[in-house]
Backbone as JSON Lines, residues from 0, in Angstrom:
{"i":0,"aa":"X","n":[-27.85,-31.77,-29.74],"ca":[-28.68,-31.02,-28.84],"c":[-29.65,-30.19,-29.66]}
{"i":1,"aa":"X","n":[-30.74,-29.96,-29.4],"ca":[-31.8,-29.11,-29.63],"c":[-31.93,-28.03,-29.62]}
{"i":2,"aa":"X","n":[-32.26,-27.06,-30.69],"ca":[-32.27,-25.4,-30.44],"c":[-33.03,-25.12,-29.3]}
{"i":3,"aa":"X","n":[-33.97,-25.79,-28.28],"ca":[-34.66,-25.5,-27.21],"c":[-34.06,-25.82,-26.34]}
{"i":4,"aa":"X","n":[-33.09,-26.98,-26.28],"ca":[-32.18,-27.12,-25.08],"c":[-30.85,-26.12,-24.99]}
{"i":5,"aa":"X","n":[-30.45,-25.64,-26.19],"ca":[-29.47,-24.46,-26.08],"c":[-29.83,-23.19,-26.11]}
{"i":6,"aa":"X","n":[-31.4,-23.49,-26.46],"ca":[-31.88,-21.81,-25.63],"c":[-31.76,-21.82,-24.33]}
{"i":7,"aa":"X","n":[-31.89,-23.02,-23.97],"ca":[-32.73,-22.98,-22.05],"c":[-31.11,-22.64,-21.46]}
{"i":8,"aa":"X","n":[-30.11,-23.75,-22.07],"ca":[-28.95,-23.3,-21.35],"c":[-28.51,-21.55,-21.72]}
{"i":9,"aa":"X","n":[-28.33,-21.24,-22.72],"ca":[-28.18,-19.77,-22.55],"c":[-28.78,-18.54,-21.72]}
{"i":10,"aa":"X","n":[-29.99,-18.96,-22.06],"ca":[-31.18,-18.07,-20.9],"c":[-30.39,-18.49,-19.32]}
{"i":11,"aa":"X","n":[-30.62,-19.12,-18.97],"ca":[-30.23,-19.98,-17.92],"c":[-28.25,-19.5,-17.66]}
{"i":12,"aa":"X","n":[-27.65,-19.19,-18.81],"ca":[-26.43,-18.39,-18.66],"c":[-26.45,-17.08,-17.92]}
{"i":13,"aa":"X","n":[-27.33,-16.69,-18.67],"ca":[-27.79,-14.81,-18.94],"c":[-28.54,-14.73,-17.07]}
{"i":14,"aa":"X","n":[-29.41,-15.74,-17.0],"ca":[-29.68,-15.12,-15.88],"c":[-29.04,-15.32,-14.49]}
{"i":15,"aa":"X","n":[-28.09,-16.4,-14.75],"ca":[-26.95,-16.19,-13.56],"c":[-26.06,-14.8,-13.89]}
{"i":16,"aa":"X","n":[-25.91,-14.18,-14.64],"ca":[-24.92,-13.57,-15.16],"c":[-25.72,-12.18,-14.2]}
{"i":17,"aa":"X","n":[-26.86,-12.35,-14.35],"ca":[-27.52,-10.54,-14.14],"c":[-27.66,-11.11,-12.83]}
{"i":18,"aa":"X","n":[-28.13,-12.17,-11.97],"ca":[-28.07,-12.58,-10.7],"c":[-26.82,-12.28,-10.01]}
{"i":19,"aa":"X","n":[-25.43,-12.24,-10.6],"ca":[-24.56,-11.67,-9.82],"c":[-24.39,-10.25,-9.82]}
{"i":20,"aa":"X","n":[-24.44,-9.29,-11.1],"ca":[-24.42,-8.13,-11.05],"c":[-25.23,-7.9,-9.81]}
{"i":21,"aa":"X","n":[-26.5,-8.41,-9.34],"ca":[-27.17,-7.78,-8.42],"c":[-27.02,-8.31,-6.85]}
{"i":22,"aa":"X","n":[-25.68,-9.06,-6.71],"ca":[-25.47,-9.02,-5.07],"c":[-24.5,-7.72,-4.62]}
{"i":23,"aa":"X","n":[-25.04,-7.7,-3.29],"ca":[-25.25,-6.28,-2.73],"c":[-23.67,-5.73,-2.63]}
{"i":24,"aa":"X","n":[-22.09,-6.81,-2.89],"ca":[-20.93,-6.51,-3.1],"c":[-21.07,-5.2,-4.17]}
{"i":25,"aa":"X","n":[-21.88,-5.94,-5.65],"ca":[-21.27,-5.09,-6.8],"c":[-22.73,-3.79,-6.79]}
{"i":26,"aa":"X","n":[-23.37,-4.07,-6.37],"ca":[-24.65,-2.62,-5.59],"c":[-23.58,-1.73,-5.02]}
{"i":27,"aa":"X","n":[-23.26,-2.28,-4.06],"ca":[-22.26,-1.1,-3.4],"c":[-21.1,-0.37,-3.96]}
{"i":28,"aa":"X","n":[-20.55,-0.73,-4.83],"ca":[-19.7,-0.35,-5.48],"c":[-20.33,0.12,-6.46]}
{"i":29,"aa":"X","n":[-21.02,0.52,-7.06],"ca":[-22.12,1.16,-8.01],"c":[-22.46,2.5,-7.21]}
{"i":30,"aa":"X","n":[-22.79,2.41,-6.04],"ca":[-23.12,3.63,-4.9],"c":[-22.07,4.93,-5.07]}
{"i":31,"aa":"X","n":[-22.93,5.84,-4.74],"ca":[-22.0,7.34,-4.35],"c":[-21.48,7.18,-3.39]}
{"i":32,"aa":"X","n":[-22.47,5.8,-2.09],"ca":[-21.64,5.63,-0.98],"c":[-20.47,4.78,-0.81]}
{"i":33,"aa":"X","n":[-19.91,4.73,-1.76],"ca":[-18.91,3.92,-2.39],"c":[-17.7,4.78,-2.35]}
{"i":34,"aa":"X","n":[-18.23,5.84,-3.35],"ca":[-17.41,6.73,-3.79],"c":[-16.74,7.55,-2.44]}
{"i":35,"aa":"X","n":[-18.12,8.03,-1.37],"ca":[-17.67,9.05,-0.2],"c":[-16.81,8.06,0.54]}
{"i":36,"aa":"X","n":[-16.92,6.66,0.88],"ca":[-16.38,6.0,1.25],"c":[-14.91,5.52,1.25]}
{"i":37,"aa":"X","n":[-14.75,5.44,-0.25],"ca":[-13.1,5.12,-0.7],"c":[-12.78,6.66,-0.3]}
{"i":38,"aa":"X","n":[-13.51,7.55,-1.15],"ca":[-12.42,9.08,-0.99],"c":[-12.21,9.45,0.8]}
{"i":39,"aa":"X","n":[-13.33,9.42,1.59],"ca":[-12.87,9.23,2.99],"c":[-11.52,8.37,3.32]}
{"i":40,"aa":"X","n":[-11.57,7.33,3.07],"ca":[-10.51,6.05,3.06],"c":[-9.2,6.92,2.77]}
{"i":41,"aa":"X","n":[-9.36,7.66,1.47],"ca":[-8.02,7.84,0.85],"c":[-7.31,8.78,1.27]}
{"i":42,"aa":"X","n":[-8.16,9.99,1.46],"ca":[-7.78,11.51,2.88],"c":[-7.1,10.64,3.78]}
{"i":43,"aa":"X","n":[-8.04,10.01,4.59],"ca":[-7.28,9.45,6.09],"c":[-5.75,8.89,5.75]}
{"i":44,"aa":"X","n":[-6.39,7.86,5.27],"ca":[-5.0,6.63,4.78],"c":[-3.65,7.86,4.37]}
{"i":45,"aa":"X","n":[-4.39,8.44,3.11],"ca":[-3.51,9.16,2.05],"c":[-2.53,10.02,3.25]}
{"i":46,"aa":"X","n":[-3.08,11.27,4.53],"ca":[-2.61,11.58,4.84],"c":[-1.28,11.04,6.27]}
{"i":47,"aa":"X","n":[-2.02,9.48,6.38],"ca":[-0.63,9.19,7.49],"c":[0.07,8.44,6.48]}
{"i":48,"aa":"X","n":[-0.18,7.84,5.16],"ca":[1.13,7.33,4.37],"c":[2.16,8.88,4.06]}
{"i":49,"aa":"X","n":[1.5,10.09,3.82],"ca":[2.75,10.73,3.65],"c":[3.36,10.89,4.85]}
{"i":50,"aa":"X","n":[2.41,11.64,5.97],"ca":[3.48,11.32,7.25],"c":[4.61,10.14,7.81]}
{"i":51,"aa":"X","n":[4.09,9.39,7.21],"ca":[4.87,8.21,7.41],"c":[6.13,8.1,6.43]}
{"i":52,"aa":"X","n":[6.0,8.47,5.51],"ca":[7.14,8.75,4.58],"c":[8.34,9.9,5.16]}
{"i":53,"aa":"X","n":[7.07,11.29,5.59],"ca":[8.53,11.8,5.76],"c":[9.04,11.69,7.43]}
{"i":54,"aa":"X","n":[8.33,11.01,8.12],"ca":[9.03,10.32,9.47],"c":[9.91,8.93,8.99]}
{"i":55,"aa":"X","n":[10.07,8.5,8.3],"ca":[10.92,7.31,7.75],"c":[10.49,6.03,8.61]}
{"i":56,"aa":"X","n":[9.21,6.02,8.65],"ca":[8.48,4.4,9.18],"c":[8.55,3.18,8.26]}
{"i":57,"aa":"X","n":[8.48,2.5,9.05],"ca":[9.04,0.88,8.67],"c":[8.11,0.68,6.99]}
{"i":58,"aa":"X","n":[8.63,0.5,5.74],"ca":[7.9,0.35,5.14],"c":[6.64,-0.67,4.9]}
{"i":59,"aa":"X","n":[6.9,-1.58,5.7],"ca":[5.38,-2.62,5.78],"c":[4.27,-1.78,6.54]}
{"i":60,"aa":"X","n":[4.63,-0.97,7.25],"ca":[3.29,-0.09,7.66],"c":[2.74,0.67,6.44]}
{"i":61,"aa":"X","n":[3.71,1.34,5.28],"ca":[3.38,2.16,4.56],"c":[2.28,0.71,3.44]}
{"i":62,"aa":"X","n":[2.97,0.15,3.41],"ca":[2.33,-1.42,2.19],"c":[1.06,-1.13,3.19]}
{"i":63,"aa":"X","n":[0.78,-1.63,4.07],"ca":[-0.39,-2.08,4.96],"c":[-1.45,-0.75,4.66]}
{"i":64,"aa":"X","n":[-0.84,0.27,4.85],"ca":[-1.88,1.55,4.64],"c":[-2.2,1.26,3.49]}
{"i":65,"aa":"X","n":[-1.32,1.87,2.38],"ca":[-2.49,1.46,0.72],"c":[-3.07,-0.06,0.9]}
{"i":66,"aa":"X","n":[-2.82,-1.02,1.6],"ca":[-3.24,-1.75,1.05],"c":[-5.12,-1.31,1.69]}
{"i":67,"aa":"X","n":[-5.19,-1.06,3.1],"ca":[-6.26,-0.67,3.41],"c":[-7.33,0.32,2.94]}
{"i":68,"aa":"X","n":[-6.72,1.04,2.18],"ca":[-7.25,1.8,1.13],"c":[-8.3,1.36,0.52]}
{"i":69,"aa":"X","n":[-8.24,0.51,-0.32],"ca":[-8.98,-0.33,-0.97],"c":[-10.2,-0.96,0.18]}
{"i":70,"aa":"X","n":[-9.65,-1.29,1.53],"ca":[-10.63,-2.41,1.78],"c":[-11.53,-1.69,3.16]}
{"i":71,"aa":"X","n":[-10.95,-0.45,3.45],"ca":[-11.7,0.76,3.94],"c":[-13.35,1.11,3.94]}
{"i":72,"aa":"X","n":[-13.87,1.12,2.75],"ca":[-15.35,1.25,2.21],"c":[-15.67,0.08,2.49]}
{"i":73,"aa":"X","n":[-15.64,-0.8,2.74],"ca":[-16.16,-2.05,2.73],"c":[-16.28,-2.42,4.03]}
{"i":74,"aa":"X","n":[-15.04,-2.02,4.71],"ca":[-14.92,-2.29,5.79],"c":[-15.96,-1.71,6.78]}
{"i":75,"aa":"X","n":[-16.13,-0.3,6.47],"ca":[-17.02,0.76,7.01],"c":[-18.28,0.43,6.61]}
{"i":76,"aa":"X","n":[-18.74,0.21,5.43],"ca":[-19.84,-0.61,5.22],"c":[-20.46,-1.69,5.65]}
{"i":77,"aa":"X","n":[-19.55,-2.57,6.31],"ca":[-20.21,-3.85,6.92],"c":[-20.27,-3.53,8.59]}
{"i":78,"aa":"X","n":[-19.16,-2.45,9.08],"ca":[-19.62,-2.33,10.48],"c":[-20.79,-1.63,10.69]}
{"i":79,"aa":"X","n":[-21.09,-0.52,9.36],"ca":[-22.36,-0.01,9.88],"c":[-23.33,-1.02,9.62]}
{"i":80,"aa":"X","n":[-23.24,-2.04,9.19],"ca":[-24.66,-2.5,8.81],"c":[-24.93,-3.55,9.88]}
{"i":81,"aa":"X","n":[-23.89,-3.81,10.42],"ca":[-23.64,-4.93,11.42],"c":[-23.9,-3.94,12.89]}
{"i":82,"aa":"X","n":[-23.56,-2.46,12.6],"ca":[-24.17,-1.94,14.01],"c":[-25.32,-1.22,13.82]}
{"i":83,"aa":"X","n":[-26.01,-0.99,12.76],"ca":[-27.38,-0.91,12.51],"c":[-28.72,-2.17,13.04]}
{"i":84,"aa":"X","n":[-28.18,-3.15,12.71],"ca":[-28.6,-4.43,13.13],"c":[-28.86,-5.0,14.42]}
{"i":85,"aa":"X","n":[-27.47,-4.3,14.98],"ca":[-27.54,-5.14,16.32],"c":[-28.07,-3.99,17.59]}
{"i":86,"aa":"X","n":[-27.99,-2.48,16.71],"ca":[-28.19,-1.62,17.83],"c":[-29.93,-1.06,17.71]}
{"i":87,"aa":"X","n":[-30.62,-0.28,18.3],"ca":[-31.12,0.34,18.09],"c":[-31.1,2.26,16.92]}
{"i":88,"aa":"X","n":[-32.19,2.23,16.51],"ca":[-31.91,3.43,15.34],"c":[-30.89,4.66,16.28]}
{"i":89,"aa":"X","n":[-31.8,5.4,17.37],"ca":[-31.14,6.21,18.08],"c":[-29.47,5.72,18.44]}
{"i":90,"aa":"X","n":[-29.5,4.63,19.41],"ca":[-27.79,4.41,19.02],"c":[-26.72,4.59,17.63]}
{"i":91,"aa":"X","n":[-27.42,4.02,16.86],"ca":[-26.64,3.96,15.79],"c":[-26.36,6.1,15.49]}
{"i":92,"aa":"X","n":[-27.38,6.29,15.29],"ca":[-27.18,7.73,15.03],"c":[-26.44,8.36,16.05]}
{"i":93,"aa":"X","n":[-26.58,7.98,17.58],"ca":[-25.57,8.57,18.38],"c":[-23.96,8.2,17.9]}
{"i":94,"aa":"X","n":[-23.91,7.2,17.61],"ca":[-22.75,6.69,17.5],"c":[-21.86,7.19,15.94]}
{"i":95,"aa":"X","n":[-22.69,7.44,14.97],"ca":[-22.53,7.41,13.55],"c":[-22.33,9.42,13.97]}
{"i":96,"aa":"X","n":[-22.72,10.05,14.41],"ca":[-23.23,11.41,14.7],"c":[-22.14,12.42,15.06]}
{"i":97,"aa":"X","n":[-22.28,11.62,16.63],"ca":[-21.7,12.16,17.44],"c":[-20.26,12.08,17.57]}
{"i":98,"aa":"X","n":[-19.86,14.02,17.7],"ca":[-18.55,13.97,17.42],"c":[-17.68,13.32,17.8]}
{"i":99,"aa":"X","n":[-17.54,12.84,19.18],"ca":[-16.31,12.15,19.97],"c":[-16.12,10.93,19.37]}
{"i":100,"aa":"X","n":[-17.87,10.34,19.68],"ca":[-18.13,8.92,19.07],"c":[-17.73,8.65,18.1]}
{"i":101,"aa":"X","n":[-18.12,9.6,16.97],"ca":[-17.86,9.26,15.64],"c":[-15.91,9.13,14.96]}
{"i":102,"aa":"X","n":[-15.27,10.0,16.03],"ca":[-13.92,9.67,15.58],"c":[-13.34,8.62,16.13]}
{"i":103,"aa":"X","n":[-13.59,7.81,17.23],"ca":[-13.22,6.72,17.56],"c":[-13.93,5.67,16.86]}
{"i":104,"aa":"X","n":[-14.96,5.77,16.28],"ca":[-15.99,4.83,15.8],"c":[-14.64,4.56,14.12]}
{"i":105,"aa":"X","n":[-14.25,5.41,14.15],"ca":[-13.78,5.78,12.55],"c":[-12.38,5.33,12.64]}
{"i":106,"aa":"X","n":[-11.75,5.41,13.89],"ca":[-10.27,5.02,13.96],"c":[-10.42,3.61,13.99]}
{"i":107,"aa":"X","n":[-11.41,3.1,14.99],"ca":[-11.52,1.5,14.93],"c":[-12.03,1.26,13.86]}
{"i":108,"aa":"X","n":[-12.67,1.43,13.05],"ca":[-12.42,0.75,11.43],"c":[-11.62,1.01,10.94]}
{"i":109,"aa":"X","n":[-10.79,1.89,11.0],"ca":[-9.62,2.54,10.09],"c":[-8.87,1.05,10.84]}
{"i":110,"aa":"X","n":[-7.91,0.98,12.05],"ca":[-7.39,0.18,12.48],"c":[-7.47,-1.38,12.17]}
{"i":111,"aa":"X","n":[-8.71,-1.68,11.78],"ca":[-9.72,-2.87,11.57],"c":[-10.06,-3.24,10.39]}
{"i":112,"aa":"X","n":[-9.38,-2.39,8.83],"ca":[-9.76,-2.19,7.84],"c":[-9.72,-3.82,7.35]}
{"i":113,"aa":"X","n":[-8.48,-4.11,7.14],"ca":[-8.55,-5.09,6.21],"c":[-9.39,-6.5,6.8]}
{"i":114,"aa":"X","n":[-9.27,-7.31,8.0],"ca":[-10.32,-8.05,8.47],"c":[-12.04,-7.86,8.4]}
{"i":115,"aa":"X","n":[-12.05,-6.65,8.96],"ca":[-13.66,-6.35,8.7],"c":[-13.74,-6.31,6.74]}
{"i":116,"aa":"X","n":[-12.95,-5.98,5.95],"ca":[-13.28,-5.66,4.76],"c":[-13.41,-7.31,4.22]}
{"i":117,"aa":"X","n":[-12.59,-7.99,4.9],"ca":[-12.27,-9.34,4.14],"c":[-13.4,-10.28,5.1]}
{"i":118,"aa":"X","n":[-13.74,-9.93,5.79],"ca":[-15.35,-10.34,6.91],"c":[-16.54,-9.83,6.02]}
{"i":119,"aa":"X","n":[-16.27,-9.16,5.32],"ca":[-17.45,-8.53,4.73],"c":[-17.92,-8.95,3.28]}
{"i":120,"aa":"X","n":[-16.31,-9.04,2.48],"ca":[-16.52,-10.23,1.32],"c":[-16.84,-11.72,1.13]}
{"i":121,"aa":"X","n":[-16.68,-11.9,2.32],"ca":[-16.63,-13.33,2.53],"c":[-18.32,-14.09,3.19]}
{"i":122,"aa":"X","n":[-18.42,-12.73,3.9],"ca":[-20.17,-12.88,4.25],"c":[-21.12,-12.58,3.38]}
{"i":123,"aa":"X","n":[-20.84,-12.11,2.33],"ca":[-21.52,-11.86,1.13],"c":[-21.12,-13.04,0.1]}
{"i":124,"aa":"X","n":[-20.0,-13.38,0.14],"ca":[-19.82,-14.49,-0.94],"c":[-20.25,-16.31,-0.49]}
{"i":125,"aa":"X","n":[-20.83,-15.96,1.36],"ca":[-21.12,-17.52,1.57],"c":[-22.31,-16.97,1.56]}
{"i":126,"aa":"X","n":[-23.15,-15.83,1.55],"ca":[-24.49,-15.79,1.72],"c":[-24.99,-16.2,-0.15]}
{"i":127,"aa":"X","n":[-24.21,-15.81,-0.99],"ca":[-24.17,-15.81,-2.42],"c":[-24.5,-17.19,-2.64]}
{"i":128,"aa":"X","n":[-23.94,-17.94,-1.76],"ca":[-23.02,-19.34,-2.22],"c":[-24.94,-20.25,-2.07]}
{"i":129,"aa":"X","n":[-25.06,-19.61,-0.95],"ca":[-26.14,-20.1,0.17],"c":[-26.93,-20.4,-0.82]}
{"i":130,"aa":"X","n":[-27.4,-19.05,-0.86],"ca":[-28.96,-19.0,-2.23],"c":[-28.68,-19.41,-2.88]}
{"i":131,"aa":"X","n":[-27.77,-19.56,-4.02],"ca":[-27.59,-20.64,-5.51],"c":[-28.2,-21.53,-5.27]}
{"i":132,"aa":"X","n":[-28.45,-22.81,-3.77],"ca":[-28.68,-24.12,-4.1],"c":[-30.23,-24.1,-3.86]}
């Protein structure tokens, strides 16, 4: 092989390589809204896993909470963007805002964590898939 054909493949390495750093999965996780996101996640979660400890609940609920932990930010991330999308600006802000709204808005993702989170990787990794060809 040719030093010009193993440049092209390397270049051609390098720029798939920076093409993934920049889908909007590893953007978000780069974000502060990342950060307010998990630490929100971890208050909520954090405080019914201890309640749940010292009420002596079934331990697969306690597994299920950390496990949602993790998939919380993501989760919350794709419903807002999915109800940004489908709603108007004013709704969304009523809904994102407003107090009543906003704690039911927050329990149903909390409740919803791990599907919407794993709906959300998965719509990013076939949209990923999409563009490559």
């Amino acid at each position: 092989m040719s030093k010009s054909g193993s440049r092209y493949l390397r270049t051609k390495k390098e720029a798939q390589r920076q093409r993934w750093k920049k889908t909007p999965v590893i953007q978000f996780v780069k974000s502060l809204d990342f950060i307010g996101k998990f630490g929100l996640g971890t208050l909520l979660y954090g405080m019914f896993i201890t309640d749940s400890y010292f009420l002596q609940y079934h331990p697969t609920l306690i597994t299920v909470c950390a496990v949602s932990i993790f998939f919380y930010p993501f989760a919350k991330k794709g419903s807002d963007d999915s109800l940004r999308r489908y709603t108007s600006e004013r709704k969304f802000d009523f809904i994102s805002n407003g107090l009543g709204i906003r704690a039911v808005y927050t329990l149903i993702v909390m409740v919803f964590a791990i599907p919407l989170g794993i709906g959300y990787f998965l719509y990013h990794y076939w949209h990923y898939r999409r563009s490559a060809k």
